Amino acid sequence: MERITVTGERGHYEVRIGFDLLQALPELVRSVDGEMRIAAISNTTVAPLWGRRAAASLGAVGIYELPDGERFKRWPQVEAICRWLLSLGWQRRDTVMAVGGGVTTDLAGFAAAVYLRGIRWIAVPTTLLAMIDASVGGKTGINLDAGKNLIGAFWAPSLVVADVNTLETLPPRELRAGLAEAVKTAWIGDHEMLDLMPRGPFARADALQWERMIARAVRVKARVVGEDERERGLRRVLNLGHTLGHALETATGYRRFLHGEAVAWGIRAAALLALERGLMTDEAWRRLARALDAAGPLPPLDDLDPDSLVELVARDKKADAGGVAWVLPTTDGVIPDQRVSIEELHRVIFRLQHASMDRGPDGTMSRL
Ligand code: NAD
Ligand code: GLY
């Protein structure tokens, strides 16, 4: 089992990564507080697979099963969770445990942040993305019509338990999207991690390799948020690939790309810009492109209107006369606050849309 300490503004917490950790939950939780009363929150997909098992192993008083989907990461679910906690007689010293992907950990973490002005919560992430990103760093929140994560709180969990065996049931496409995010994290802070990346699908026999890779990614994120939990500066580097990524998600109504897939296209765009500017050597660029290829094929973007994409990027990131601020990869890492002009953006989208690509049998494309 790997053990990583994260420093937040409200104190330290541990991330435990390993296999068969759901069975070890009672012991892990006791190390935080021997007297904990737990109410579990999961969703209708994860609860029958893992959530009910986790709740039972801890003797949780009950489990709240959210409807599954990003579209439910909204106010009504927060209120429903709070009403449920109230019906259980939940008090300030009691604890909530979130078992699921980033939607569940963001929602349950936010409910924990606002219920009685803040109660303790534990994250049990069950997607690769939630293990390496969403459950670490203290961001919790919900969406509004106007955009994602517009309401939220910095409210770090008291413990994160990532049982890699839960990845066994994760749909392969979700796993690949998580791998793309892992490539992002590796480029930010641990290039050697790229050589240790497992190839999906997840197999129990490779659990140790997954455990090590996830731990390396969490160490990178822990370093960043340990210095800048509230995203006043350094934490912005975690947005590598997000500038174009958000525009792709919005342009397709969040229906075509999983978040990690949109970010993978965004990283490719950022890498092309970096190459043009001489920020990356050809060799580094090829290494990054190969790692993204290995994560898996992406849904296509060649039919999207470039003008709309450019406008979405400019609107989302509030372009000024100097252009839009991007995080760009360099040969050794990343560099934030790089101004990219509208003309450059048009050029890079053209290159992405017209580069020679292999189209897979299912219509997805993989290569730059
Ligand atoms: P998700 O929570 O929607 O999970 C993806 C799908 O996999 C869902 O259908 C879910 O029910 C299912 N699932 C989860 N675990 C499973 C398992 N073990 N077996 C089978 N199915 C399983 O999506 P996600 O990619 O985990 O998270 C995306 C969310 O995370 C977004 O809302 C994003 O804003 C948020 N996020 C937050 C942070 C943060 O710092 N707080 C960082 C990154 C992303
Ligand atoms: N996923 C970006 C962040 O945690 O800041």
CSV table of C-alpha atoms and ligand atoms in Angstrom, one decimal:
chain,number,residue,atom,x,y,z
A,1,MET,CA,0.0,0.0,0.0
A,2,GLU,CA,1.2,3.5,-0.8
A,3,ARG,CA,0.7,6.3,1.6
A,4,ILE,CA,1.0,10.0,0.7
A,5,THR,CA,0.4,13.0,3.0
A,6,VAL,CA,-1.3,16.0,1.5
A,7,THR,CA,-1.0,19.4,3.2
A,8,GLY,CA,-4.0,21.6,3.1
A,9,GLU,CA,-4.9,24.9,4.7
A,10,ARG,CA,-6.9,23.1,7.3
A,11,GLY,CA,-4.2,20.5,8.0
A,12,HIS,CA,-2.8,17.3,6.7
A,13,TYR,CA,-4.6,14.2,5.3
A,14,GLU,CA,-3.5,10.9,3.9
A,15,VAL,CA,-4.1,9.3,0.6
A,16,ARG,CA,-3.9,5.5,0.8
A,17,ILE,CA,-3.5,3.6,-2.5
A,18,GLY,CA,-3.5,-0.2,-2.8
A,19,PHE,CA,-5.6,-3.2,-3.5
A,20,ASP,CA,-8.3,-4.8,-1.4
A,21,LEU,CA,-8.4,-1.6,0.7
A,22,LEU,CA,-12.2,-1.7,1.0
A,23,GLN,CA,-11.8,-4.6,3.4
A,24,ALA,CA,-9.2,-2.6,5.3
A,25,LEU,CA,-11.5,0.5,5.6
A,26,PRO,CA,-12.3,0.0,9.3
A,27,GLU,CA,-8.7,0.0,10.3
A,28,LEU,CA,-7.8,2.9,8.0
A,29,VAL,CA,-10.7,5.0,9.2
A,30,ARG,CA,-9.8,4.3,12.9
A,31,SER,CA,-6.4,5.8,12.3
A,32,VAL,CA,-8.2,9.1,11.7
A,33,ASP,CA,-10.7,8.8,14.6
A,34,GLY,CA,-11.7,5.7,16.5
A,35,GLU,CA,-15.2,7.0,17.2
A,36,MET,CA,-16.5,7.8,13.7
A,37,ARG,CA,-20.1,7.5,12.7
A,38,ILE,CA,-20.3,7.2,8.9
A,39,ALA,CA,-23.0,7.9,6.4
A,40,ALA,CA,-22.1,6.7,2.9
A,41,ILE,CA,-22.9,8.5,-0.4
A,42,SER,CA,-22.5,6.7,-3.7
A,43,ASN,CA,-24.5,6.5,-6.9
A,44,THR,CA,-26.8,4.0,-8.5
A,45,THR,CA,-24.0,2.5,-10.6
A,46,VAL,CA,-21.2,2.3,-8.0
A,47,ALA,CA,-23.3,1.4,-4.9
A,48,PRO,CA,-24.2,-2.2,-6.0
A,49,LEU,CA,-20.6,-2.7,-7.3
A,50,TRP,CA,-18.6,-1.2,-4.4
A,51,GLY,CA,-20.5,1.4,-2.4
A,52,ARG,CA,-22.7,-0.9,-0.4
A,53,ARG,CA,-19.7,-3.2,0.4
A,54,ALA,CA,-17.6,-0.2,1.6
A,55,ALA,CA,-20.6,1.0,3.7
A,56,ALA,CA,-21.1,-2.4,5.2
A,57,SER,CA,-17.5,-2.9,6.1
A,58,LEU,CA,-17.6,0.2,8.1
A,59,GLY,CA,-21.0,-0.3,9.7
A,60,ALA,CA,-22.2,2.9,8.1
A,61,VAL,CA,-25.7,3.9,9.3
A,62,GLY,CA,-26.9,4.1,5.7
A,63,ILE,CA,-26.1,4.8,2.1
A,64,TYR,CA,-27.5,7.5,-0.1
A,65,GLU,CA,-27.5,6.6,-3.8
A,66,LEU,CA,-27.3,9.5,-6.2
A,67,PRO,CA,-28.6,9.3,-9.7
A,68,ASP,CA,-25.6,8.7,-12.0
A,69,GLY,CA,-24.3,11.5,-14.3
A,70,GLU,CA,-22.6,14.9,-14.5
A,71,ARG,CA,-26.0,16.5,-15.1
A,72,PHE,CA,-26.9,15.6,-11.5
A,73,LYS,CA,-24.0,17.5,-10.0
A,74,ARG,CA,-26.4,20.2,-9.1
A,75,TRP,CA,-28.1,22.0,-6.1
A,76,PRO,CA,-31.1,19.7,-5.8
A,77,GLN,CA,-28.8,16.7,-4.9
A,78,VAL,CA,-26.9,18.8,-2.3
A,79,GLU,CA,-30.1,19.7,-0.7
A,80,ALA,CA,-31.3,16.1,-0.8
A,81,ILE,CA,-28.1,14.8,0.8
A,82,CYS,CA,-28.4,17.5,3.6
A,83,ARG,CA,-32.0,16.5,4.3
A,84,TRP,CA,-31.0,12.9,4.5
A,85,LEU,CA,-28.2,13.7,6.9
A,86,LEU,CA,-30.6,15.7,9.0
A,87,SER,CA,-33.0,12.7,9.0
A,88,LEU,CA,-30.2,10.6,10.4
A,89,GLY,CA,-29.6,13.1,13.1
A,90,TRP,CA,-26.1,13.9,11.7
A,91,GLN,CA,-24.1,16.3,13.9
A,92,ARG,CA,-20.9,18.2,13.5
A,93,ARG,CA,-18.7,15.4,14.8
A,94,ASP,CA,-20.1,12.9,12.3
A,95,THR,CA,-18.7,11.9,8.9
A,96,VAL,CA,-19.7,11.4,5.3
A,97,MET,CA,-17.9,8.9,3.0
A,98,ALA,CA,-18.1,9.4,-0.7
A,99,VAL,CA,-17.7,6.2,-2.8
A,100,GLY,CA,-17.6,6.9,-6.6
A,101,GLY,CA,-16.1,8.9,-9.3
A,102,GLY,CA,-15.4,12.6,-9.4
A,103,VAL,CA,-19.0,13.6,-9.7
A,104,THR,CA,-19.8,11.7,-6.4
A,105,THR,CA,-16.7,13.0,-4.6
A,106,ASP,CA,-17.3,16.6,-5.8
A,107,LEU,CA,-21.0,16.5,-4.7
A,108,ALA,CA,-20.6,14.7,-1.4
A,109,GLY,CA,-17.6,16.8,-0.5
A,110,PHE,CA,-19.5,19.9,-1.2
A,111,ALA,CA,-22.5,18.7,0.8
A,112,ALA,CA,-20.0,18.0,3.7
A,113,ALA,CA,-18.6,21.5,3.3
A,114,VAL,CA,-22.0,23.2,3.7
A,115,TYR,CA,-23.9,20.8,6.1
A,116,LEU,CA,-23.9,22.4,9.5
A,117,ARG,CA,-21.2,24.7,8.1
A,118,GLY,CA,-18.9,21.8,7.5
A,119,ILE,CA,-18.5,18.2,8.6
A,120,ARG,CA,-15.7,15.7,8.1
A,121,TRP,CA,-15.7,13.6,4.9
A,122,ILE,CA,-13.7,10.7,3.5
A,123,ALA,CA,-13.2,10.0,-0.2
A,124,VAL,CA,-13.2,6.5,-1.7
A,125,PRO,CA,-12.6,7.3,-5.4
A,126,THR,CA,-13.5,4.5,-7.8
A,127,THR,CA,-12.5,6.0,-11.2
A,128,LEU,CA,-8.9,6.5,-12.3
A,129,LEU,CA,-9.6,10.2,-12.7
A,130,ALA,CA,-11.0,10.6,-9.2
A,131,MET,CA,-8.0,8.7,-7.7
A,132,ILE,CA,-5.4,10.8,-9.3
A,133,ASP,CA,-7.2,14.1,-9.5
A,134,ALA,CA,-10.7,14.8,-8.2
A,135,SER,CA,-10.3,13.3,-4.7
A,136,VAL,CA,-7.0,15.1,-4.0
A,137,GLY,CA,-6.6,18.8,-3.4
A,138,GLY,CA,-9.8,19.9,-1.6
A,139,LYS,CA,-11.8,21.3,-4.5
A,140,THR,CA,-15.5,20.3,-4.1
A,141,GLY,CA,-18.4,21.7,-6.0
A,142,ILE,CA,-21.4,21.6,-8.3
A,143,ASN,CA,-22.4,22.9,-11.8
A,144,LEU,CA,-24.8,25.7,-12.8
A,145,ASP,CA,-26.4,26.1,-16.3
A,146,ALA,CA,-23.8,28.8,-17.0
A,147,GLY,CA,-20.9,26.4,-16.5
A,148,LYS,CA,-19.2,23.6,-14.6
A,149,ASN,CA,-18.0,23.9,-11.0
A,150,LEU,CA,-19.2,27.5,-10.6
A,151,ILE,CA,-20.3,26.8,-7.0
A,152,GLY,CA,-18.0,25.1,-4.6
A,153,ALA,CA,-15.8,25.2,-1.6
A,154,PHE,CA,-12.2,24.2,-0.7
A,155,TRP,CA,-13.0,21.5,1.8
A,156,ALA,CA,-10.4,18.8,1.9
A,157,PRO,CA,-11.3,15.2,2.9
A,158,SER,CA,-9.8,13.8,6.1
A,159,LEU,CA,-8.8,10.6,4.3
A,160,VAL,CA,-8.6,9.3,0.8
A,161,VAL,CA,-8.7,5.6,0.2
A,162,ALA,CA,-8.1,4.5,-3.4
A,163,ASP,CA,-8.7,0.7,-3.8
A,164,VAL,CA,-7.3,0.0,-7.3
A,165,ASN,CA,-9.4,-3.2,-7.5
A,166,THR,CA,-12.5,-1.0,-8.0
A,167,LEU,CA,-11.1,-0.1,-11.5
A,168,GLU,CA,-11.9,-3.7,-12.5
A,169,THR,CA,-15.5,-2.7,-13.2
A,170,LEU,CA,-14.7,0.8,-14.7
A,171,PRO,CA,-15.7,1.0,-18.4
A,172,PRO,CA,-12.5,0.9,-20.5
A,173,ARG,CA,-13.3,4.3,-22.1
A,174,GLU,CA,-13.4,5.9,-18.6
A,175,LEU,CA,-10.1,4.2,-17.8
A,176,ARG,CA,-8.5,5.6,-21.0
A,177,ALA,CA,-9.8,9.1,-20.2
A,178,GLY,CA,-8.2,8.8,-16.8
A,179,LEU,CA,-4.9,7.7,-18.4
A,180,ALA,CA,-4.9,10.8,-20.5
A,181,GLU,CA,-5.2,12.9,-17.3
A,182,ALA,CA,-2.3,10.8,-15.9
A,183,VAL,CA,-0.2,11.8,-18.9
A,184,LYS,CA,-1.0,15.4,-18.1
A,185,THR,CA,0.1,14.9,-14.5
A,186,ALA,CA,3.3,13.1,-15.5
A,187,TRP,CA,4.3,15.9,-17.9
A,188,ILE,CA,3.7,18.5,-15.1
A,189,GLY,CA,5.9,16.8,-12.6
A,190,ASP,CA,7.2,13.3,-13.2
A,191,HIS,CA,8.3,12.4,-16.8
A,192,GLU,CA,9.6,9.0,-15.6
A,193,MET,CA,6.0,8.0,-14.8
A,194,LEU,CA,5.3,7.9,-18.5
A,195,ASP,CA,7.5,4.8,-18.8
A,196,LEU,CA,5.5,3.1,-16.0
A,197,MET,CA,2.1,3.7,-17.3
A,198,PRO,CA,0.0,0.5,-17.5
A,199,ARG,CA,-2.0,-0.1,-20.7
A,200,GLY,CA,-5.7,-0.7,-20.1
A,201,PRO,CA,-7.8,-2.6,-19.6
A,202,PHE,CA,-7.2,-3.0,-15.9
A,203,ALA,CA,-6.3,-6.5,-14.7
A,204,ARG,CA,-5.9,-7.7,-11.1
A,205,ALA,CA,-2.6,-9.2,-12.1
A,206,ASP,CA,-1.3,-5.7,-12.9
A,207,ALA,CA,-2.8,-4.1,-9.7
A,208,LEU,CA,0.7,-3.3,-8.3
A,209,GLN,CA,1.7,-1.4,-11.5
A,210,TRP,CA,-1.5,0.6,-11.3
A,211,GLU,CA,-1.0,1.3,-7.6
A,212,ARG,CA,2.5,2.7,-8.3
A,213,MET,CA,1.4,4.8,-11.2
A,214,ILE,CA,-1.5,6.3,-9.3
A,215,ALA,CA,0.8,7.0,-6.3
A,216,ARG,CA,3.2,8.8,-8.5
A,217,ALA,CA,0.4,10.9,-10.0
A,218,VAL,CA,-1.0,11.7,-6.5
A,219,ARG,CA,2.5,12.7,-5.4
A,220,VAL,CA,2.7,15.3,-8.2
A,221,LYS,CA,-0.7,16.7,-7.4
A,222,ALA,CA,0.0,16.7,-3.6
A,223,ARG,CA,3.2,18.7,-4.3
A,224,VAL,CA,1.3,21.3,-6.3
A,225,VAL,CA,-1.7,21.7,-4.0
A,226,GLY,CA,0.5,21.6,-0.9
A,227,GLU,CA,2.0,24.8,-2.1
A,228,ASP,CA,-1.1,26.4,-3.5
A,229,GLU,CA,-4.4,24.8,-2.4
A,230,ARG,CA,-6.5,27.9,-3.4
A,231,GLU,CA,-5.1,28.2,-6.9
A,232,ARG,CA,-3.6,31.6,-6.4
A,233,GLY,CA,-0.7,30.7,-8.7
A,234,LEU,CA,1.1,27.4,-9.1
A,235,ARG,CA,-2.1,25.2,-9.0
A,236,ARG,CA,-2.9,26.7,-12.5
A,237,VAL,CA,-0.4,24.4,-14.0
A,238,LEU,CA,-2.9,21.6,-13.4
A,239,ASN,CA,-5.0,23.2,-16.2
A,240,LEU,CA,-2.7,22.0,-18.9
A,241,GLY,CA,-4.9,21.0,-21.8
A,242,HIS,CA,-8.0,22.6,-20.3
A,243,THR,CA,-8.1,25.7,-22.4
A,244,LEU,CA,-9.1,24.0,-25.7
A,245,GLY,CA,-10.5,21.0,-23.7
A,246,HIS,CA,-13.3,23.1,-22.1
A,247,ALA,CA,-14.2,24.6,-25.5
A,248,LEU,CA,-14.5,21.1,-27.0
A,249,GLU,CA,-16.8,19.9,-24.2
A,250,THR,CA,-19.0,23.0,-24.5
A,251,ALA,CA,-19.1,22.9,-28.3
A,252,THR,CA,-20.4,19.3,-28.2
A,253,GLY,CA,-22.8,19.8,-25.3
A,254,TYR,CA,-20.7,17.5,-23.1
A,255,ARG,CA,-21.9,14.6,-25.1
A,256,ARG,CA,-19.0,13.6,-27.4
A,257,PHE,CA,-15.9,13.8,-25.2
A,258,LEU,CA,-15.2,12.6,-21.7
A,259,HIS,CA,-13.3,15.2,-19.8
A,260,GLY,CA,-10.0,13.4,-20.1
A,261,GLU,CA,-10.5,13.0,-23.8
A,262,ALA,CA,-11.1,16.7,-24.3
A,263,VAL,CA,-8.1,17.4,-22.2
A,264,ALA,CA,-6.0,15.0,-24.3
A,265,TRP,CA,-6.9,17.1,-27.4
A,266,GLY,CA,-6.1,20.2,-25.4
A,267,ILE,CA,-2.7,18.9,-24.5
A,268,ARG,CA,-2.0,18.1,-28.2
A,269,ALA,CA,-2.9,21.7,-29.1
A,270,ALA,CA,-0.7,23.1,-26.3
A,271,ALA,CA,2.2,20.9,-27.4
A,272,LEU,CA,1.9,22.1,-31.1
A,273,LEU,CA,2.0,25.7,-29.8
A,274,ALA,CA,5.0,24.9,-27.6
A,275,LEU,CA,6.8,23.2,-30.5
A,276,GLU,CA,6.2,26.3,-32.7
A,277,ARG,CA,7.6,28.5,-30.0
A,278,GLY,CA,10.7,26.4,-29.4
A,279,LEU,CA,9.6,25.6,-25.9
A,280,MET,CA,9.9,21.9,-26.6
A,281,THR,CA,12.4,19.8,-28.4
A,282,ASP,CA,11.1,17.6,-31.2
A,283,GLU,CA,12.1,14.6,-29.1
A,284,ALA,CA,10.1,15.8,-26.1
A,285,TRP,CA,7.1,16.6,-28.3
A,286,ARG,CA,7.2,13.1,-29.7
A,287,ARG,CA,7.4,11.5,-26.3
A,288,LEU,CA,4.4,13.4,-25.1
A,289,ALA,CA,2.4,12.6,-28.3
A,290,ARG,CA,3.4,8.9,-28.0
A,291,ALA,CA,2.2,8.8,-24.4
A,292,LEU,CA,-1.2,10.4,-25.4
A,293,ASP,CA,-1.5,7.9,-28.2
A,294,ALA,CA,-0.8,5.0,-25.8
A,295,ALA,CA,-3.6,6.2,-23.5
A,296,GLY,CA,-6.0,5.4,-26.4
A,297,PRO,CA,-8.0,6.8,-29.3
A,298,LEU,CA,-10.0,10.0,-29.1
A,299,PRO,CA,-13.4,10.9,-30.5
A,300,PRO,CA,-12.8,13.1,-33.6
A,301,LEU,CA,-12.9,16.9,-33.7
A,302,ASP,CA,-12.4,17.4,-37.5
A,303,ASP,CA,-16.1,18.3,-38.1
A,304,LEU,CA,-16.3,21.1,-35.5
A,305,ASP,CA,-16.5,24.7,-36.6
A,306,PRO,CA,-13.1,26.3,-35.9
A,307,ASP,CA,-14.5,29.8,-35.6
A,308,SER,CA,-16.9,28.6,-32.8
A,309,LEU,CA,-14.1,26.8,-31.0
A,310,VAL,CA,-11.9,29.9,-31.1
A,311,GLU,CA,-14.8,32.0,-29.9
A,312,LEU,CA,-15.5,29.6,-27.0
A,313,VAL,CA,-11.8,29.6,-26.0
A,314,ALA,CA,-11.7,33.4,-26.1
A,315,ARG,CA,-14.9,33.8,-24.1
A,316,ASP,CA,-14.1,31.2,-21.5
A,317,LYS,CA,-10.6,32.5,-20.8
A,318,LYS,CA,-11.5,36.2,-21.3
A,319,ALA,CA,-9.1,37.1,-24.1
A,320,ASP,CA,-7.4,40.5,-24.0
A,321,ALA,CA,-5.4,42.3,-26.6
A,322,GLY,CA,-2.5,39.9,-25.9
A,323,GLY,CA,-4.6,36.8,-26.5
A,324,VAL,CA,-5.6,34.0,-24.2
A,325,ALA,CA,-3.5,32.7,-21.3
A,326,TRP,CA,-2.5,29.0,-21.7
A,327,VAL,CA,-0.4,26.5,-19.8
A,328,LEU,CA,2.1,25.2,-22.3
A,329,PRO,CA,4.3,22.1,-22.0
A,330,THR,CA,8.1,22.6,-22.2
A,331,THR,CA,10.8,20.0,-22.7
A,332,ASP,CA,11.0,19.5,-18.9
A,333,GLY,CA,7.6,20.4,-17.6
A,334,VAL,CA,5.1,23.2,-18.1
A,335,ILE,CA,4.9,26.9,-18.1
A,336,PRO,CA,1.7,28.9,-17.2
A,337,ASP,CA,0.4,32.3,-18.4
A,338,GLN,CA,1.6,32.0,-22.0
A,339,ARG,CA,-0.4,34.4,-24.2
A,340,VAL,CA,-1.7,32.7,-27.4
A,341,SER,CA,-3.2,35.0,-30.1
A,342,ILE,CA,-6.4,34.3,-31.9
A,343,GLU,CA,-4.4,33.7,-35.2
A,344,GLU,CA,-2.2,31.1,-33.5
A,345,LEU,CA,-5.2,29.4,-32.1
A,346,HIS,CA,-6.8,29.2,-35.6
A,347,ARG,CA,-3.6,27.8,-36.9
A,348,VAL,CA,-3.3,25.1,-34.2
A,349,ILE,CA,-7.0,24.0,-34.6
A,350,PHE,CA,-6.4,23.8,-38.4
A,351,ARG,CA,-3.4,21.6,-37.8
A,352,LEU,CA,-5.3,19.3,-35.4
A,353,GLN,CA,-8.2,19.0,-37.8
A,354,HIS,CA,-6.0,18.3,-40.9
A,355,ALA,CA,-3.1,16.3,-39.5
A,356,SER,CA,-2.9,12.8,-40.9
A,357,MET,CA,-4.8,10.6,-38.5
A,358,ASP,CA,-5.6,6.9,-38.4
A,359,ARG,CA,-9.2,6.4,-38.1
A,360,GLY,CA,-10.1,3.3,-36.0
A,361,PRO,CA,-12.9,1.0,-36.9
A,362,ASP,CA,-15.2,2.8,-34.5
A,363,GLY,CA,-14.5,6.2,-36.1
A,364,THR,CA,-12.1,7.4,-33.4
A,365,MET,CA,-8.8,8.9,-34.3
A,366,SER,CA,-5.5,8.4,-32.5
A,367,ARG,CA,-2.5,10.1,-34.0
A,368,LEU,CA,-1.4,13.7,-34.5
B,1,NAD,P1,-17.9,10.2,-12.9
B,1,NAD,O1,-17.9,10.4,-11.5
B,1,NAD,O2,-19.1,10.6,-13.7
B,1,NAD,O3,-17.7,8.6,-13.2
B,1,NAD,C1,-17.7,8.2,-14.6
B,1,NAD,C2,-18.7,7.0,-14.7
B,1,NAD,O4,-18.1,5.8,-14.2
B,1,NAD,C3,-20.0,7.2,-14.0
B,1,NAD,O5,-21.0,6.6,-14.8
B,1,NAD,C4,-19.8,6.4,-12.7
B,1,NAD,O6,-21.0,5.9,-12.2
B,1,NAD,C5,-19.0,5.2,-13.2
B,1,NAD,N1,-18.1,4.6,-12.2
B,1,NAD,C6,-17.4,5.1,-11.3
B,1,NAD,N2,-16.6,4.2,-10.7
B,1,NAD,C7,-16.9,3.1,-11.3
B,1,NAD,C8,-16.4,1.7,-11.1
B,1,NAD,N3,-15.4,1.4,-10.3
B,1,NAD,N4,-17.0,0.8,-11.9
B,1,NAD,C9,-18.0,1.0,-12.8
B,1,NAD,N5,-18.4,2.3,-13.0
B,1,NAD,C10,-17.9,3.3,-12.3
B,1,NAD,O7,-16.7,10.9,-13.6
B,1,NAD,P2,-15.2,11.1,-13.3
B,1,NAD,O8,-14.4,11.1,-14.5
B,1,NAD,O9,-14.7,10.1,-12.2
B,1,NAD,O10,-15.1,12.5,-12.6
B,1,NAD,C11,-15.5,13.7,-13.4
B,1,NAD,C12,-15.9,14.8,-12.4
B,1,NAD,O11,-14.8,15.1,-11.6
B,1,NAD,C13,-16.3,16.0,-13.1
B,1,NAD,O12,-17.5,16.5,-12.5
B,1,NAD,C14,-15.2,17.0,-12.8
B,1,NAD,O13,-15.6,18.3,-12.7
B,1,NAD,C15,-14.7,16.5,-11.5
B,1,NAD,N6,-13.3,16.8,-11.2
B,1,NAD,C16,-13.0,17.4,-10.0
B,1,NAD,C17,-11.7,17.7,-9.6
B,1,NAD,C18,-11.4,18.3,-8.3
B,1,NAD,O14,-10.3,18.7,-8.1
B,1,NAD,N7,-12.4,18.4,-7.4
B,1,NAD,C19,-10.7,17.4,-10.5
B,1,NAD,C20,-11.0,16.7,-11.7
B,1,NAD,C21,-12.3,16.4,-12.0
B,2,GLY,N1,-8.1,19.4,-11.6
B,2,GLY,C1,-7.5,20.7,-11.4
B,2,GLY,C2,-7.3,21.0,-9.9
B,2,GLY,O1,-7.5,20.2,-9.1
B,2,GLY,O2,-7.0,22.2,-9.7
